[in-house]
Short mmCIF file of N, CA and C in Angstrom, two decimals:
data_model
loop_
_atom_site.label_atom_id
_atom_site.label_comp_id
_atom_site.label_asym_id
_atom_site.label_seq_id
_atom_site.Cartn_x
_atom_site.Cartn_y
_atom_site.Cartn_z
N MET A 1 -27.12 -36.10 -16.22
CA MET A 1 -25.82 -35.74 -15.67
C MET A 1 -26.01 -35.20 -14.26
N LYS A 2 -25.20 -35.68 -13.38
CA LYS A 2 -25.29 -35.30 -11.98
C LYS A 2 -24.62 -33.95 -11.76
N HIS A 3 -25.29 -33.06 -11.03
CA HIS A 3 -24.73 -31.73 -10.74
C HIS A 3 -23.95 -31.81 -9.43
N LEU A 4 -22.66 -31.46 -9.49
CA LEU A 4 -21.80 -31.52 -8.31
C LEU A 4 -21.45 -30.10 -7.84
N SER A 5 -21.31 -29.98 -6.54
CA SER A 5 -20.88 -28.69 -5.98
C SER A 5 -19.36 -28.56 -6.19
N ASP A 6 -18.88 -27.38 -5.99
CA ASP A 6 -17.43 -27.15 -6.11
C ASP A 6 -16.64 -28.06 -5.17
N GLU A 7 -17.14 -28.19 -3.95
CA GLU A 7 -16.46 -29.04 -2.97
C GLU A 7 -16.46 -30.50 -3.41
N GLN A 8 -17.57 -30.96 -3.98
CA GLN A 8 -17.65 -32.34 -4.44
C GLN A 8 -16.69 -32.59 -5.61
N ILE A 9 -16.59 -31.63 -6.50
CA ILE A 9 -15.66 -31.76 -7.63
C ILE A 9 -14.23 -31.85 -7.12
N LEU A 10 -13.88 -30.97 -6.18
CA LEU A 10 -12.53 -31.01 -5.62
C LEU A 10 -12.26 -32.33 -4.92
N ASP A 11 -13.26 -32.86 -4.21
CA ASP A 11 -13.11 -34.16 -3.54
C ASP A 11 -12.91 -35.27 -4.57
N GLU A 12 -13.69 -35.25 -5.64
CA GLU A 12 -13.57 -36.26 -6.70
C GLU A 12 -12.19 -36.24 -7.33
N LEU A 13 -11.64 -35.03 -7.50
CA LEU A 13 -10.32 -34.89 -8.11
C LEU A 13 -9.19 -35.03 -7.09
N GLU A 14 -9.58 -35.26 -5.84
CA GLU A 14 -8.62 -35.39 -4.73
C GLU A 14 -7.71 -34.17 -4.61
N ILE A 15 -8.33 -33.00 -4.70
CA ILE A 15 -7.60 -31.73 -4.58
C ILE A 15 -7.98 -31.10 -3.25
N GLU A 16 -6.97 -30.75 -2.49
CA GLU A 16 -7.20 -30.06 -1.22
C GLU A 16 -6.77 -28.61 -1.37
N LEU A 17 -7.64 -27.71 -0.97
CA LEU A 17 -7.33 -26.30 -1.02
C LEU A 17 -6.74 -25.85 0.30
N GLU A 18 -5.72 -25.05 0.21
CA GLU A 18 -5.12 -24.48 1.40
C GLU A 18 -5.49 -23.00 1.42
N LEU A 19 -6.35 -22.65 2.36
CA LEU A 19 -6.78 -21.26 2.46
C LEU A 19 -5.74 -20.45 3.19
N LYS A 20 -5.37 -19.35 2.59
CA LYS A 20 -4.39 -18.46 3.21
C LYS A 20 -5.13 -17.33 3.90
N SER A 21 -4.79 -17.11 5.14
CA SER A 21 -5.45 -16.02 5.85
C SER A 21 -4.81 -14.70 5.45
N ALA A 22 -5.61 -13.68 5.44
CA ALA A 22 -5.10 -12.35 5.09
C ALA A 22 -4.15 -11.90 6.18
N LYS A 23 -3.04 -11.35 5.77
CA LYS A 23 -2.05 -10.88 6.73
C LYS A 23 -2.59 -9.64 7.43
N ALA A 24 -2.62 -9.71 8.72
CA ALA A 24 -3.07 -8.56 9.50
C ALA A 24 -1.93 -7.54 9.54
N LEU A 25 -2.28 -6.29 9.37
CA LEU A 25 -1.28 -5.22 9.39
C LEU A 25 -1.11 -4.71 10.82
N SER A 26 0.12 -4.39 11.14
CA SER A 26 0.39 -3.77 12.44
C SER A 26 -0.09 -2.32 12.39
N PRO A 27 -0.28 -1.71 13.55
CA PRO A 27 -0.67 -0.29 13.55
C PRO A 27 0.35 0.60 12.81
N LEU A 28 1.63 0.28 12.92
CA LEU A 28 2.67 1.05 12.23
C LEU A 28 2.50 0.92 10.71
N GLU A 29 2.27 -0.31 10.24
CA GLU A 29 2.08 -0.53 8.80
C GLU A 29 0.84 0.21 8.30
N GLU A 30 -0.23 0.20 9.10
CA GLU A 30 -1.44 0.93 8.71
C GLU A 30 -1.18 2.43 8.60
N ARG A 31 -0.42 2.99 9.56
CA ARG A 31 -0.08 4.42 9.52
C ARG A 31 0.81 4.73 8.33
N LEU A 32 1.77 3.85 8.03
CA LEU A 32 2.64 4.06 6.88
C LEU A 32 1.84 4.09 5.58
N ILE A 33 0.94 3.15 5.44
CA ILE A 33 0.11 3.07 4.24
C ILE A 33 -0.78 4.30 4.12
N SER A 34 -1.40 4.68 5.20
CA SER A 34 -2.27 5.86 5.20
C SER A 34 -1.47 7.12 4.87
N GLY A 35 -0.30 7.26 5.48
CA GLY A 35 0.55 8.42 5.21
C GLY A 35 1.02 8.46 3.77
N PHE A 36 1.37 7.30 3.21
CA PHE A 36 1.84 7.29 1.83
C PHE A 36 0.71 7.58 0.86
N GLU A 37 -0.50 7.15 1.20
CA GLU A 37 -1.65 7.49 0.37
C GLU A 37 -1.85 9.01 0.34
N GLU A 38 -1.63 9.68 1.48
CA GLU A 38 -1.72 11.14 1.53
C GLU A 38 -0.64 11.79 0.66
N ILE A 39 0.55 11.19 0.65
CA ILE A 39 1.63 11.70 -0.21
C ILE A 39 1.22 11.57 -1.67
N ASN A 40 0.62 10.44 -2.04
CA ASN A 40 0.13 10.26 -3.41
C ASN A 40 -0.92 11.30 -3.77
N VAL A 41 -1.83 11.59 -2.85
CA VAL A 41 -2.86 12.60 -3.09
C VAL A 41 -2.21 13.96 -3.31
N PHE A 42 -1.21 14.29 -2.50
CA PHE A 42 -0.51 15.56 -2.68
C PHE A 42 0.10 15.62 -4.07
N TYR A 43 0.78 14.55 -4.46
CA TYR A 43 1.43 14.53 -5.78
C TYR A 43 0.40 14.65 -6.90
N GLU A 44 -0.71 13.94 -6.79
CA GLU A 44 -1.76 14.02 -7.81
C GLU A 44 -2.32 15.44 -7.92
N THR A 45 -2.50 16.08 -6.79
CA THR A 45 -3.08 17.42 -6.75
C THR A 45 -2.13 18.49 -7.28
N HIS A 46 -0.86 18.41 -6.87
CA HIS A 46 0.10 19.48 -7.16
C HIS A 46 1.11 19.14 -8.26
N GLN A 47 1.11 17.88 -8.70
CA GLN A 47 2.03 17.41 -9.75
C GLN A 47 3.50 17.68 -9.41
N ARG A 48 3.82 17.53 -8.12
CA ARG A 48 5.21 17.67 -7.68
C ARG A 48 5.38 16.96 -6.34
N ILE A 49 6.62 16.67 -6.02
CA ILE A 49 6.95 16.03 -4.75
C ILE A 49 6.82 17.07 -3.64
N PRO A 50 6.26 16.70 -2.50
CA PRO A 50 6.15 17.66 -1.40
C PRO A 50 7.53 18.12 -0.92
N SER A 51 7.59 19.36 -0.45
CA SER A 51 8.88 19.93 -0.06
C SER A 51 8.82 20.51 1.35
N LEU A 52 9.99 20.71 1.93
CA LEU A 52 10.12 21.30 3.26
C LEU A 52 10.45 22.79 3.19
N ASN A 53 10.24 23.40 2.04
CA ASN A 53 10.54 24.83 1.88
C ASN A 53 9.76 25.66 2.89
N ASP A 54 10.29 26.86 3.18
CA ASP A 54 9.64 27.76 4.13
C ASP A 54 8.25 28.18 3.68
N ASP A 55 8.01 28.25 2.38
CA ASP A 55 6.71 28.68 1.89
C ASP A 55 5.69 27.54 1.80
N ALA A 56 6.09 26.32 2.14
CA ALA A 56 5.18 25.17 2.10
C ALA A 56 4.25 25.21 3.31
N ASP A 57 3.00 24.76 3.11
CA ASP A 57 2.08 24.70 4.25
C ASP A 57 2.40 23.47 5.10
N ILE A 58 1.75 23.39 6.25
CA ILE A 58 2.06 22.32 7.21
C ILE A 58 1.77 20.94 6.63
N PHE A 59 0.71 20.80 5.83
CA PHE A 59 0.39 19.51 5.23
C PHE A 59 1.50 19.07 4.27
N GLU A 60 2.00 20.01 3.46
CA GLU A 60 3.07 19.68 2.53
C GLU A 60 4.33 19.28 3.28
N LYS A 61 4.66 20.01 4.35
CA LYS A 61 5.85 19.68 5.14
C LYS A 61 5.71 18.32 5.79
N LEU A 62 4.51 18.00 6.26
CA LEU A 62 4.26 16.69 6.86
C LEU A 62 4.47 15.59 5.83
N CYS A 63 3.92 15.79 4.63
CA CYS A 63 4.09 14.80 3.55
C CYS A 63 5.57 14.65 3.17
N ALA A 64 6.28 15.77 3.08
CA ALA A 64 7.70 15.74 2.72
C ALA A 64 8.51 14.99 3.78
N SER A 65 8.22 15.27 5.04
CA SER A 65 8.92 14.61 6.13
C SER A 65 8.66 13.10 6.12
N ARG A 66 7.41 12.71 5.92
CA ARG A 66 7.06 11.28 5.85
C ARG A 66 7.79 10.61 4.69
N LEU A 67 7.77 11.26 3.54
CA LEU A 67 8.41 10.69 2.36
C LEU A 67 9.90 10.49 2.60
N ASP A 68 10.56 11.47 3.20
CA ASP A 68 11.99 11.36 3.50
C ASP A 68 12.27 10.19 4.44
N LYS A 69 11.46 10.05 5.49
CA LYS A 69 11.66 8.95 6.45
C LYS A 69 11.46 7.59 5.78
N ILE A 70 10.44 7.49 4.94
CA ILE A 70 10.17 6.23 4.25
C ILE A 70 11.33 5.88 3.31
N LYS A 71 11.84 6.87 2.60
CA LYS A 71 12.96 6.63 1.68
C LYS A 71 14.20 6.15 2.41
N GLN A 72 14.40 6.58 3.65
CA GLN A 72 15.59 6.23 4.42
C GLN A 72 15.53 4.84 5.04
N SER A 73 14.35 4.25 5.07
CA SER A 73 14.19 2.95 5.73
C SER A 73 13.70 1.90 4.74
N SER A 74 14.52 0.89 4.51
CA SER A 74 14.12 -0.17 3.57
C SER A 74 12.91 -0.93 4.10
N GLY A 75 12.78 -1.04 5.42
CA GLY A 75 11.62 -1.72 6.00
C GLY A 75 10.34 -0.96 5.72
N MET A 76 10.38 0.35 5.91
CA MET A 76 9.20 1.17 5.64
C MET A 76 8.90 1.18 4.15
N LYS A 77 9.95 1.28 3.37
CA LYS A 77 9.79 1.32 1.91
C LYS A 77 9.08 0.06 1.40
N SER A 78 9.45 -1.09 1.96
CA SER A 78 8.86 -2.35 1.50
C SER A 78 7.36 -2.43 1.81
N VAL A 79 6.92 -1.74 2.87
CA VAL A 79 5.50 -1.77 3.24
C VAL A 79 4.65 -1.00 2.23
N VAL A 80 5.18 0.11 1.70
CA VAL A 80 4.38 0.99 0.84
C VAL A 80 4.75 0.93 -0.64
N LEU A 81 5.72 0.13 -0.99
CA LEU A 81 6.20 0.08 -2.37
C LEU A 81 5.08 -0.21 -3.37
N PHE A 82 4.12 -1.06 -2.97
CA PHE A 82 3.02 -1.41 -3.88
C PHE A 82 2.11 -0.21 -4.17
N LEU A 83 2.19 0.85 -3.37
CA LEU A 83 1.37 2.05 -3.57
C LEU A 83 2.09 3.12 -4.38
N ASP A 84 3.36 2.90 -4.70
CA ASP A 84 4.19 3.94 -5.32
C ASP A 84 3.93 4.07 -6.82
N LYS A 85 2.75 4.59 -7.16
CA LYS A 85 2.36 4.68 -8.57
C LYS A 85 3.05 5.83 -9.29
N PHE A 86 3.69 6.75 -8.57
CA PHE A 86 4.37 7.88 -9.18
C PHE A 86 5.90 7.76 -9.08
N ASN A 87 6.38 6.60 -8.64
CA ASN A 87 7.81 6.35 -8.47
C ASN A 87 8.46 7.39 -7.55
N LEU A 88 7.79 7.71 -6.46
CA LEU A 88 8.29 8.69 -5.50
C LEU A 88 9.41 8.13 -4.64
N LEU A 89 9.48 6.82 -4.55
CA LEU A 89 10.51 6.20 -3.72
C LEU A 89 11.80 5.94 -4.49
N GLY A 90 11.76 6.28 -5.78
CA GLY A 90 12.97 6.15 -6.60
C GLY A 90 13.27 4.75 -6.88
#
């Protein structure tokens, strides 16, 4: 029995593969993803949504502000929705 490579098998079956290039993220999308990951870390650590209360530290206020902005923008929300493991975006 003749041993064929993957490419030879595809050629024999007349199958052409269309390689999809990975979508490059814009700097804004990268920042959104990074920021939302920080929000997830806050939630995992504290078991609550970050708040803008006076007694909150600067990191919590930053996370709360980011979360509010993301919730207000459907475009931003769509970028990070796949990371929303705690249903923070409602």
